[in-house]
GROMACS .gro file of C-alpha atoms in nm:
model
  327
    1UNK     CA    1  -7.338 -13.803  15.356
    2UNK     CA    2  -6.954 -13.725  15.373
    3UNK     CA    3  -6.834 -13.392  15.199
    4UNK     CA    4  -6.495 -13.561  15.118
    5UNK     CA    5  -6.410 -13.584  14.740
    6UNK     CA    6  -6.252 -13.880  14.681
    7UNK     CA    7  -6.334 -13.862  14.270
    8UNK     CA    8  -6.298 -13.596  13.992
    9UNK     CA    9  -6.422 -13.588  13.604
   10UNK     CA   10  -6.225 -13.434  13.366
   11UNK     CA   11  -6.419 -13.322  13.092
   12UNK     CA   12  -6.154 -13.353  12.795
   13UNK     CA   13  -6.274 -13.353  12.476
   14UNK     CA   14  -6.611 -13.403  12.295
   15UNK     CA   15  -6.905 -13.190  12.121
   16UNK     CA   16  -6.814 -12.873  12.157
   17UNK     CA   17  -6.465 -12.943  12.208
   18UNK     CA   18  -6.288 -12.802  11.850
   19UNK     CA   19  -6.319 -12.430  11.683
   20UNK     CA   20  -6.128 -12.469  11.350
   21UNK     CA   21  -5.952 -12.375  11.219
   22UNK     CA   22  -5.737 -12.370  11.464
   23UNK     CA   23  -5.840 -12.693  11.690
   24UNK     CA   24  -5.835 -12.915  11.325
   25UNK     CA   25  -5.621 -13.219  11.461
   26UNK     CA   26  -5.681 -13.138  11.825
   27UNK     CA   27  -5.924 -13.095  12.125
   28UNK     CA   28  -5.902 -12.741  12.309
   29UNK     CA   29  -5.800 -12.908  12.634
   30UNK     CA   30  -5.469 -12.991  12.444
   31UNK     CA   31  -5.404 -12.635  12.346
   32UNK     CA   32  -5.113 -12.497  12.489
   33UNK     CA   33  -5.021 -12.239  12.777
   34UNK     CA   34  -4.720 -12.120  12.847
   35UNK     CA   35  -4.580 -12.469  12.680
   36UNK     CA   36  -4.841 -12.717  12.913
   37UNK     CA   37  -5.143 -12.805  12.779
   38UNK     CA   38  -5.465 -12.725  12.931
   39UNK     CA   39  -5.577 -13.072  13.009
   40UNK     CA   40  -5.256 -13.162  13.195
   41UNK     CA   41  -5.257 -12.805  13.423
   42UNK     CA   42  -5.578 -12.928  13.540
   43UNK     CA   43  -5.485 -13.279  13.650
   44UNK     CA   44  -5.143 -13.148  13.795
   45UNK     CA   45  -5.361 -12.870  13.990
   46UNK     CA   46  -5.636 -13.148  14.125
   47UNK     CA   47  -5.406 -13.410  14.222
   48UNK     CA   48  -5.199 -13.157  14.411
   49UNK     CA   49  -5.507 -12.949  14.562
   50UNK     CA   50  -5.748 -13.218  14.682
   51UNK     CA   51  -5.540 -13.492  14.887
   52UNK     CA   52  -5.838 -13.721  14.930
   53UNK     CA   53  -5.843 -13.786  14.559
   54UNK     CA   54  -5.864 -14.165  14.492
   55UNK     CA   55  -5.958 -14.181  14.085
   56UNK     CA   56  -5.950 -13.947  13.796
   57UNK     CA   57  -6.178 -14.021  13.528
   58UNK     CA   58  -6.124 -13.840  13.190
   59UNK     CA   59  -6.345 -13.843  12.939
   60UNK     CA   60  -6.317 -13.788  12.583
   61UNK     CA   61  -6.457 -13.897  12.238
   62UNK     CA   62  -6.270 -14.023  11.933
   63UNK     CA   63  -5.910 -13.769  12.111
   64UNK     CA   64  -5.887 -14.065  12.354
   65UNK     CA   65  -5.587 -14.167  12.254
   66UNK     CA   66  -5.501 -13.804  12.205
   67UNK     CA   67  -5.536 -13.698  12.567
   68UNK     CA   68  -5.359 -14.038  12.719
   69UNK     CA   69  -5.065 -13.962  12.543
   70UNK     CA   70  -5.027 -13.607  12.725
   71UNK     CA   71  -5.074 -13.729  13.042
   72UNK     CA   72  -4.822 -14.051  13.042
   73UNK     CA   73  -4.541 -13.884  13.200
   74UNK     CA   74  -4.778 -13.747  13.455
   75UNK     CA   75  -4.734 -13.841  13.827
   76UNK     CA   76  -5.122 -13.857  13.874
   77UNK     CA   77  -5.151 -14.133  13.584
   78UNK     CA   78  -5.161 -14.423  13.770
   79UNK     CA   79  -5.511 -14.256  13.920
   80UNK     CA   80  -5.653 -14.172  13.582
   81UNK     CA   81  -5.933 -14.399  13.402
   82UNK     CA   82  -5.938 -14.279  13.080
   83UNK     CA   83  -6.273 -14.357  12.947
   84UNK     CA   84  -6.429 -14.291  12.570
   85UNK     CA   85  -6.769 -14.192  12.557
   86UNK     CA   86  -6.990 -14.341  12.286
   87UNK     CA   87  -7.126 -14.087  11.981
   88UNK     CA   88  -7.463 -14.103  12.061
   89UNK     CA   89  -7.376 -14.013  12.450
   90UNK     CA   90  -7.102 -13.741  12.311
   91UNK     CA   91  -7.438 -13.594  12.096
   92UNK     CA   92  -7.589 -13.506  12.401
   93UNK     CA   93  -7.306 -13.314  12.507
   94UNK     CA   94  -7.194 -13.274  12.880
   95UNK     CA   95  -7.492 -13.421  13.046
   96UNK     CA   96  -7.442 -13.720  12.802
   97UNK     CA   97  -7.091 -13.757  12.960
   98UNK     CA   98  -7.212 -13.766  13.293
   99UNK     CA   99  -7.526 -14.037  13.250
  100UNK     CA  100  -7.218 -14.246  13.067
  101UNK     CA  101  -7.072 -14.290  13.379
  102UNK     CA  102  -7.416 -14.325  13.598
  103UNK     CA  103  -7.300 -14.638  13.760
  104UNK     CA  104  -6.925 -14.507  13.830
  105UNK     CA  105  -7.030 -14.248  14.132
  106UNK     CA  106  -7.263 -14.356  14.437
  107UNK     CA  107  -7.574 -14.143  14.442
  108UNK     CA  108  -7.434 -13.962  14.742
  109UNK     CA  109  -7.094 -13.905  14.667
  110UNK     CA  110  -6.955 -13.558  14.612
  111UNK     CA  111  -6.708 -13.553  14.324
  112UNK     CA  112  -6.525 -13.286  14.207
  113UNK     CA  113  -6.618 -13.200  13.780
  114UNK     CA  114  -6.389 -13.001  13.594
  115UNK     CA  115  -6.364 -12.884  13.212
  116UNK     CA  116  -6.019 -12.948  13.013
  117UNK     CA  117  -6.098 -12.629  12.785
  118UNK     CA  118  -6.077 -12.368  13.100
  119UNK     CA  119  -5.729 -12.208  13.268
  120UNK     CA  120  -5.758 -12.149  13.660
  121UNK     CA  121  -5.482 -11.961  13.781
  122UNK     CA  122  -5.449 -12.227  14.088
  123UNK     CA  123  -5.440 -11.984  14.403
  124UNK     CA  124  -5.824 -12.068  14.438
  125UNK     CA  125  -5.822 -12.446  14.460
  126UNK     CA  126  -5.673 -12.506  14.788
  127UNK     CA  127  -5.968 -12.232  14.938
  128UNK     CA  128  -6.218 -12.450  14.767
  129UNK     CA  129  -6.110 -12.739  14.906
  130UNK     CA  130  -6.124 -12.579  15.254
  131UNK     CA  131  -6.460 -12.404  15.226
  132UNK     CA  132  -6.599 -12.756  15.122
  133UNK     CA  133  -6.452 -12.906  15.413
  134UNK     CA  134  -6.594 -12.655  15.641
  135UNK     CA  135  -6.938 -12.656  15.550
  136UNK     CA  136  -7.241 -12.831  15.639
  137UNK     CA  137  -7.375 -13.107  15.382
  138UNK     CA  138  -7.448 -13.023  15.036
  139UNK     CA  139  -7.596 -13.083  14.719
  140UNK     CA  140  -7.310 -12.932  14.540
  141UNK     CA  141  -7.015 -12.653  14.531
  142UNK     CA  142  -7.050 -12.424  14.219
  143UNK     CA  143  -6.699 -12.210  14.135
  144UNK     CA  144  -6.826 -11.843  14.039
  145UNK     CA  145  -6.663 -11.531  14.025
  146UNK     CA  146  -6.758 -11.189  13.988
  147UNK     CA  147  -6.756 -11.045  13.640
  148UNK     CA  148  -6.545 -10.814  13.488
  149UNK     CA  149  -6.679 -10.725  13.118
  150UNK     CA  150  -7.096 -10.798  13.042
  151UNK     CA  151  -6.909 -11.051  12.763
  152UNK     CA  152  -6.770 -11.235  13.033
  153UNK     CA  153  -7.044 -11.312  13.229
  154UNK     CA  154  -7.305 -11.342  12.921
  155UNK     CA  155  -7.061 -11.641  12.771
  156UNK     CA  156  -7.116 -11.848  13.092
  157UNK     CA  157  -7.390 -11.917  13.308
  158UNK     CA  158  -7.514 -11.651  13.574
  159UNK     CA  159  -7.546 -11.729  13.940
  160UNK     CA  160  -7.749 -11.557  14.224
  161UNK     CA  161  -7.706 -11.637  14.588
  162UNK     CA  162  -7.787 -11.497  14.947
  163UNK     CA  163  -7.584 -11.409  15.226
  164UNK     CA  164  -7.477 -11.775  15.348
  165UNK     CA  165  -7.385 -11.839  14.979
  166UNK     CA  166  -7.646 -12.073  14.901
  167UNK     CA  167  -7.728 -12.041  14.503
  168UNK     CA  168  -8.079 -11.950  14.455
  169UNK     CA  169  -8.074 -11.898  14.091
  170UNK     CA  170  -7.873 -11.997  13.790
  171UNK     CA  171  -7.946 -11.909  13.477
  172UNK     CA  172  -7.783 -12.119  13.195
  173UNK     CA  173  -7.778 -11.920  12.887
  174UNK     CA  174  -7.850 -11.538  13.016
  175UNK     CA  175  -7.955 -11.258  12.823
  176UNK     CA  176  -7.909 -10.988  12.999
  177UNK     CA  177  -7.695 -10.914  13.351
  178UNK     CA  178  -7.930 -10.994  13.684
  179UNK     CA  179  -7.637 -11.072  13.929
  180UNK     CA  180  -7.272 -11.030  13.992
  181UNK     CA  181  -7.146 -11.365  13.939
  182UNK     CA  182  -7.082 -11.608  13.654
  183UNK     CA  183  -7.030 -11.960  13.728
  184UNK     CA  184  -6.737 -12.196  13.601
  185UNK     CA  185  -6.694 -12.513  13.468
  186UNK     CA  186  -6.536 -12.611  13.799
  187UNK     CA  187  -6.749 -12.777  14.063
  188UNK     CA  188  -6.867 -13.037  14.309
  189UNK     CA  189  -7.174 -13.260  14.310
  190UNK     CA  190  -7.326 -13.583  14.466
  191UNK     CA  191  -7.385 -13.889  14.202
  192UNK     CA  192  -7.737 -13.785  14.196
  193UNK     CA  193  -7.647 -13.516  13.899
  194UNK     CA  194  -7.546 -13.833  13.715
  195UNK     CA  195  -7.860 -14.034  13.772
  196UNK     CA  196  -8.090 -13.710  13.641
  197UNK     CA  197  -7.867 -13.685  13.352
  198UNK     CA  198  -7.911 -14.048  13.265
  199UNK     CA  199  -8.310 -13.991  13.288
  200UNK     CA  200  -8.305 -13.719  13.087
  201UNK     CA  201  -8.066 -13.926  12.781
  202UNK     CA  202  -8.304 -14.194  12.758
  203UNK     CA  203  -8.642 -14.009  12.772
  204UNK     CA  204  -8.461 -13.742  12.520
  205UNK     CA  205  -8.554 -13.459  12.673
  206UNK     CA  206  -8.376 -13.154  12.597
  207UNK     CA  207  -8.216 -12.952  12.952
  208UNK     CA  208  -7.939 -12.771  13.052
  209UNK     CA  209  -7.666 -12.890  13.250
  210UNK     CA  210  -7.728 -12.666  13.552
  211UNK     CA  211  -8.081 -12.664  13.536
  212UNK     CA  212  -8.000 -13.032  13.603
  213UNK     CA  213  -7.717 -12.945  13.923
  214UNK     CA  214  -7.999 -12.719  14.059
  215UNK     CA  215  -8.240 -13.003  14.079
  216UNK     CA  216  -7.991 -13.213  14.355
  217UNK     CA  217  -8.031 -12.918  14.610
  218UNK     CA  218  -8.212 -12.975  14.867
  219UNK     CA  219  -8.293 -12.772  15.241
  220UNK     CA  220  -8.143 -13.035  15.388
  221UNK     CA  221  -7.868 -13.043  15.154
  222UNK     CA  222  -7.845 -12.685  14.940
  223UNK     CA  223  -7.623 -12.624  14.648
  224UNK     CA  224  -7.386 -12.347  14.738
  225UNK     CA  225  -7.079 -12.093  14.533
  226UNK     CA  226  -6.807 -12.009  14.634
  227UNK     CA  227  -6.612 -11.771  14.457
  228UNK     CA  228  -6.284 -11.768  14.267
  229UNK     CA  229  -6.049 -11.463  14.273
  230UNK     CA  230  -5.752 -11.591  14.078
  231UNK     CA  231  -5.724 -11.611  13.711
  232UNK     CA  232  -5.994 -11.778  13.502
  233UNK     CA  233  -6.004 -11.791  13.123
  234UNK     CA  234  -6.247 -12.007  12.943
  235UNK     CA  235  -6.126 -12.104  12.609
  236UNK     CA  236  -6.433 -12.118  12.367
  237UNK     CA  237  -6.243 -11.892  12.051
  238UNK     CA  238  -5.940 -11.798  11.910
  239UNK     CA  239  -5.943 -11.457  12.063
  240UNK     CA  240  -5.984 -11.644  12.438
  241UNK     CA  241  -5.618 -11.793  12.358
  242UNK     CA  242  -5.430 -11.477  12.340
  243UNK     CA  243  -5.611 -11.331  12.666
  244UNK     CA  244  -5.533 -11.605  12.834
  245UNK     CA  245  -5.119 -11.598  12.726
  246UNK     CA  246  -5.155 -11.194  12.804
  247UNK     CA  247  -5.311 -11.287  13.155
  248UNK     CA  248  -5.016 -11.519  13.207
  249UNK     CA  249  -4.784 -11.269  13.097
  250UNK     CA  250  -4.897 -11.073  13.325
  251UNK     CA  251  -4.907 -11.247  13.637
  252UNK     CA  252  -4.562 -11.437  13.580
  253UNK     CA  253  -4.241 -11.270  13.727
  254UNK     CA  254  -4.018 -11.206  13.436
  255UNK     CA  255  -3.669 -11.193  13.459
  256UNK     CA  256  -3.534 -10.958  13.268
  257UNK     CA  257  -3.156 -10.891  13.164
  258UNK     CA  258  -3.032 -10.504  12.992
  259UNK     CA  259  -2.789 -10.489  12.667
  260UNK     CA  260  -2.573 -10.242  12.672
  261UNK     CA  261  -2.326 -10.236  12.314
  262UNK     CA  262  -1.997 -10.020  12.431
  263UNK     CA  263  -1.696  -9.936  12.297
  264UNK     CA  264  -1.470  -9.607  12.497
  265UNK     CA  265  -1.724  -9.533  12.699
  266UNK     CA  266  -1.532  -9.493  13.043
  267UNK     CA  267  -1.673  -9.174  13.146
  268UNK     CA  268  -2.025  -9.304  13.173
  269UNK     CA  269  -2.059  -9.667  13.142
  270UNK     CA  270  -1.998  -9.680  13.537
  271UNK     CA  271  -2.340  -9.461  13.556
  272UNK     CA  272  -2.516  -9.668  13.291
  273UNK     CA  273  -2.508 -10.004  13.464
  274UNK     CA  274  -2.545  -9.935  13.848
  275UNK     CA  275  -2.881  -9.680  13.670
  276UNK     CA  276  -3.001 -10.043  13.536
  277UNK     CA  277  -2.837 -10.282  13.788
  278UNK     CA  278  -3.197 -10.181  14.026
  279UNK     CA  279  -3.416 -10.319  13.722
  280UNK     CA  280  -3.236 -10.623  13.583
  281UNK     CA  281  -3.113 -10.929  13.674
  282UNK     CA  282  -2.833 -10.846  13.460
  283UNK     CA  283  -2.685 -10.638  13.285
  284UNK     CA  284  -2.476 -10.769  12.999
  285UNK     CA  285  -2.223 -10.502  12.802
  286UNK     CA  286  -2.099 -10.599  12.508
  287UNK     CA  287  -1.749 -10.440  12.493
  288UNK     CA  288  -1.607 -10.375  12.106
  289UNK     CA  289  -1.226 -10.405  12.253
  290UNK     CA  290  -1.258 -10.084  12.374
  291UNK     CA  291  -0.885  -9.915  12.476
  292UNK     CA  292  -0.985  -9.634  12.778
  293UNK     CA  293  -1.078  -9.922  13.042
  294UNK     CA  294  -1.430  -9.934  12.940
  295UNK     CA  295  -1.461 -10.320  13.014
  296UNK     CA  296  -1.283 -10.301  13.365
  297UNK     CA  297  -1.523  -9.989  13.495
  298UNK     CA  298  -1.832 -10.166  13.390
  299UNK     CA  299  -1.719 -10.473  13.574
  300UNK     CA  300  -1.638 -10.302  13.877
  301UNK     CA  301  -1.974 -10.152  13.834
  302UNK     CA  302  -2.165 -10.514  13.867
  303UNK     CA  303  -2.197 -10.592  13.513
  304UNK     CA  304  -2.142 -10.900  13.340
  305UNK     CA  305  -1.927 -10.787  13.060
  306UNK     CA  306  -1.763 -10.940  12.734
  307UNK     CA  307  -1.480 -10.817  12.579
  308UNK     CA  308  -1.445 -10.888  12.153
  309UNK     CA  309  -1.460 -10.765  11.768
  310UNK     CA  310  -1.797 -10.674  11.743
  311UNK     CA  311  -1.906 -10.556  11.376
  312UNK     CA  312  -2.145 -10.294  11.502
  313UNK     CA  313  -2.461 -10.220  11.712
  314UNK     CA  314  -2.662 -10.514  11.595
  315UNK     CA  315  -2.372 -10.736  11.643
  316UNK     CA  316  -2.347 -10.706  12.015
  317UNK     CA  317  -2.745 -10.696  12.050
  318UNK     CA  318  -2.756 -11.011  11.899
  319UNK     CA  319  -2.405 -11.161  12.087
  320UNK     CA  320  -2.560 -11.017  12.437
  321UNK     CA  321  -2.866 -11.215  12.360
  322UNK     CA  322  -2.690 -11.546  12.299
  323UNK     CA  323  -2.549 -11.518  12.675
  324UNK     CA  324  -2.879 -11.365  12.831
  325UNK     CA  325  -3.061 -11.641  12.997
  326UNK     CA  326  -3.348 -11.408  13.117
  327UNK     CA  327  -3.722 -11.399  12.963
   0.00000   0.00000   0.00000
């Protein structure tokens, strides 16, 4: 067995996939970050993270057409099979996505399995890719990551493992906190996850999807987690949107650009800017025509400045705006 991943499954859309009303005429993978949808983050972050990468398959429901039509422009298209999943396999939920596509992944091949609804940061993927690389044969790779907030952790599934990182315990649904790590809807596993899932659709037996990815390990061949350090937001409500754009926020570097409305200020204007010059990428003053050199000081001073009638304070706010480029 090799421990290159030459195939990944995109989860995209199916039960489970809308919360309305604010998912009423979309899936969640479609919703929006930072003006890219989910779905298309994810496929721009696998294509570019694992280079062995032969196929994409990306499953959705009745949003087929949906999720195609964000990904045309895409680079990675020509690798994607975009593949609709029957009702009665969408009613059994994630495991009925993966016995759909039983005969598509040899028993023994690790692929890569990834849900459209979460938002990975990217700074992990590259580590994954090199831990998996590194290590002996396995069952599987489970992304987890240490929990911040009880929520967080109680909203996924809960993962124990020993000192050489193999998983001895997950926990699909927990109750209550028994370990530091959650896992995400980011991992690895051989074809044989597929053929148990497939079993379990046709005698209609009711199991959880990592009950199911525990069941492949093996001595031989253990399931193992490695952990993820860089943002992760799973979006399963409205409230998971907005902590998501704040975490953005957050990490981004914003430029920034400072206002300043003027008119005769030459005594301290020259103070003003260089004070901001050391926070901004900019600093724009909006000069009223002023008649003591005002204009020429702040110029001298490293400020972009702009000389004209001005009809007061929120004038030149909203003039300085129209030539700030910043964020």
């Amino acid at each position: 067995m090799s421990n290159k991943i030459r195939q990944a499954v995109i989860f995209a859309a199916g039960k489970g996939a809308r919360f309305r009303p604010y998912s009423a005429m979309s899936p969640k993978a479609l919703f929006k970050v930072n003006g890219e949808p989910l779905i298309k983050r994810s496929l721009e972050q696998i294509d570019r993270f694992f280079p062995d990468l032969d196929r994409i398959i990306i499953l959705s429901g009745d949003d087929n057409g949906l999720i195609q039509k964000s990904l045309l422009t895409h680079s990675a298209v020509n690798k994607c099979d975009f593949i609709s999943v029957p009702e009665n396999y969408i009613s059994m939920g994630l495991i009925g996505g993966y016995a759909f596509i039983k005969n598509q992944i040899g028993e023994e091949e690790l692929f890569l399995s990834v849900l459209g609804d979460e938002y990975y940061g990217g700074k992990d993927h590259p580590r994954f890719v090199d831990f998996i690389n590194k290590t002996e044969i396995i069952s599987g790779c489970c992304a987890i990551k240490r929990f911040t907030y009880p929520d967080e952790y109680l909203k996924n599934y809960s993962v124990e493992i020993d000192s050489s990182n193999k998983i001895t315990q997950i926990t699909e649904k927990p109750t209550t906190v028994t370990s530091e790590y959650f896992g995400l809807g980011f991992f690895a596993a051989r074809g044989h996850l597929c053929s148990l899932a497939s079993d379990s659709v046709e005698t209609l037996e009711k199991v959880e999807l990592f009950d199911l990815l525990q069941k492949t390990s093996s001595p031989m061949a253990p399931l193992v987690g490695f952990e993820f350090k860089d943002t992760y937001v799973n979006i399963n409500t409205p409230s998971d949107i907005y902590d998501c754009l704040r975490q953005t926020r957050r990490e981004k570097q914003h430029s920034i650009d400072i206002i300043i409305p003027a008119w005769n200020e030459a005594k301290t204007i020259k103070y003003v800017v260089e004070d901001f010059l050391q926070y901004a990428n900019s600093v724009i003053v909006m000069d009223n025509i002023s008649e003591d050199g005002t204009a020429r000081i702040a110029r001298d001073a490293g400020a972009k400045v702009y000389s004209e009638p001005l009809k007061g304070y929120g004038d030149a706010i909203k003039k300085g705006l129209d030539r700030s480029s910043a964020d």
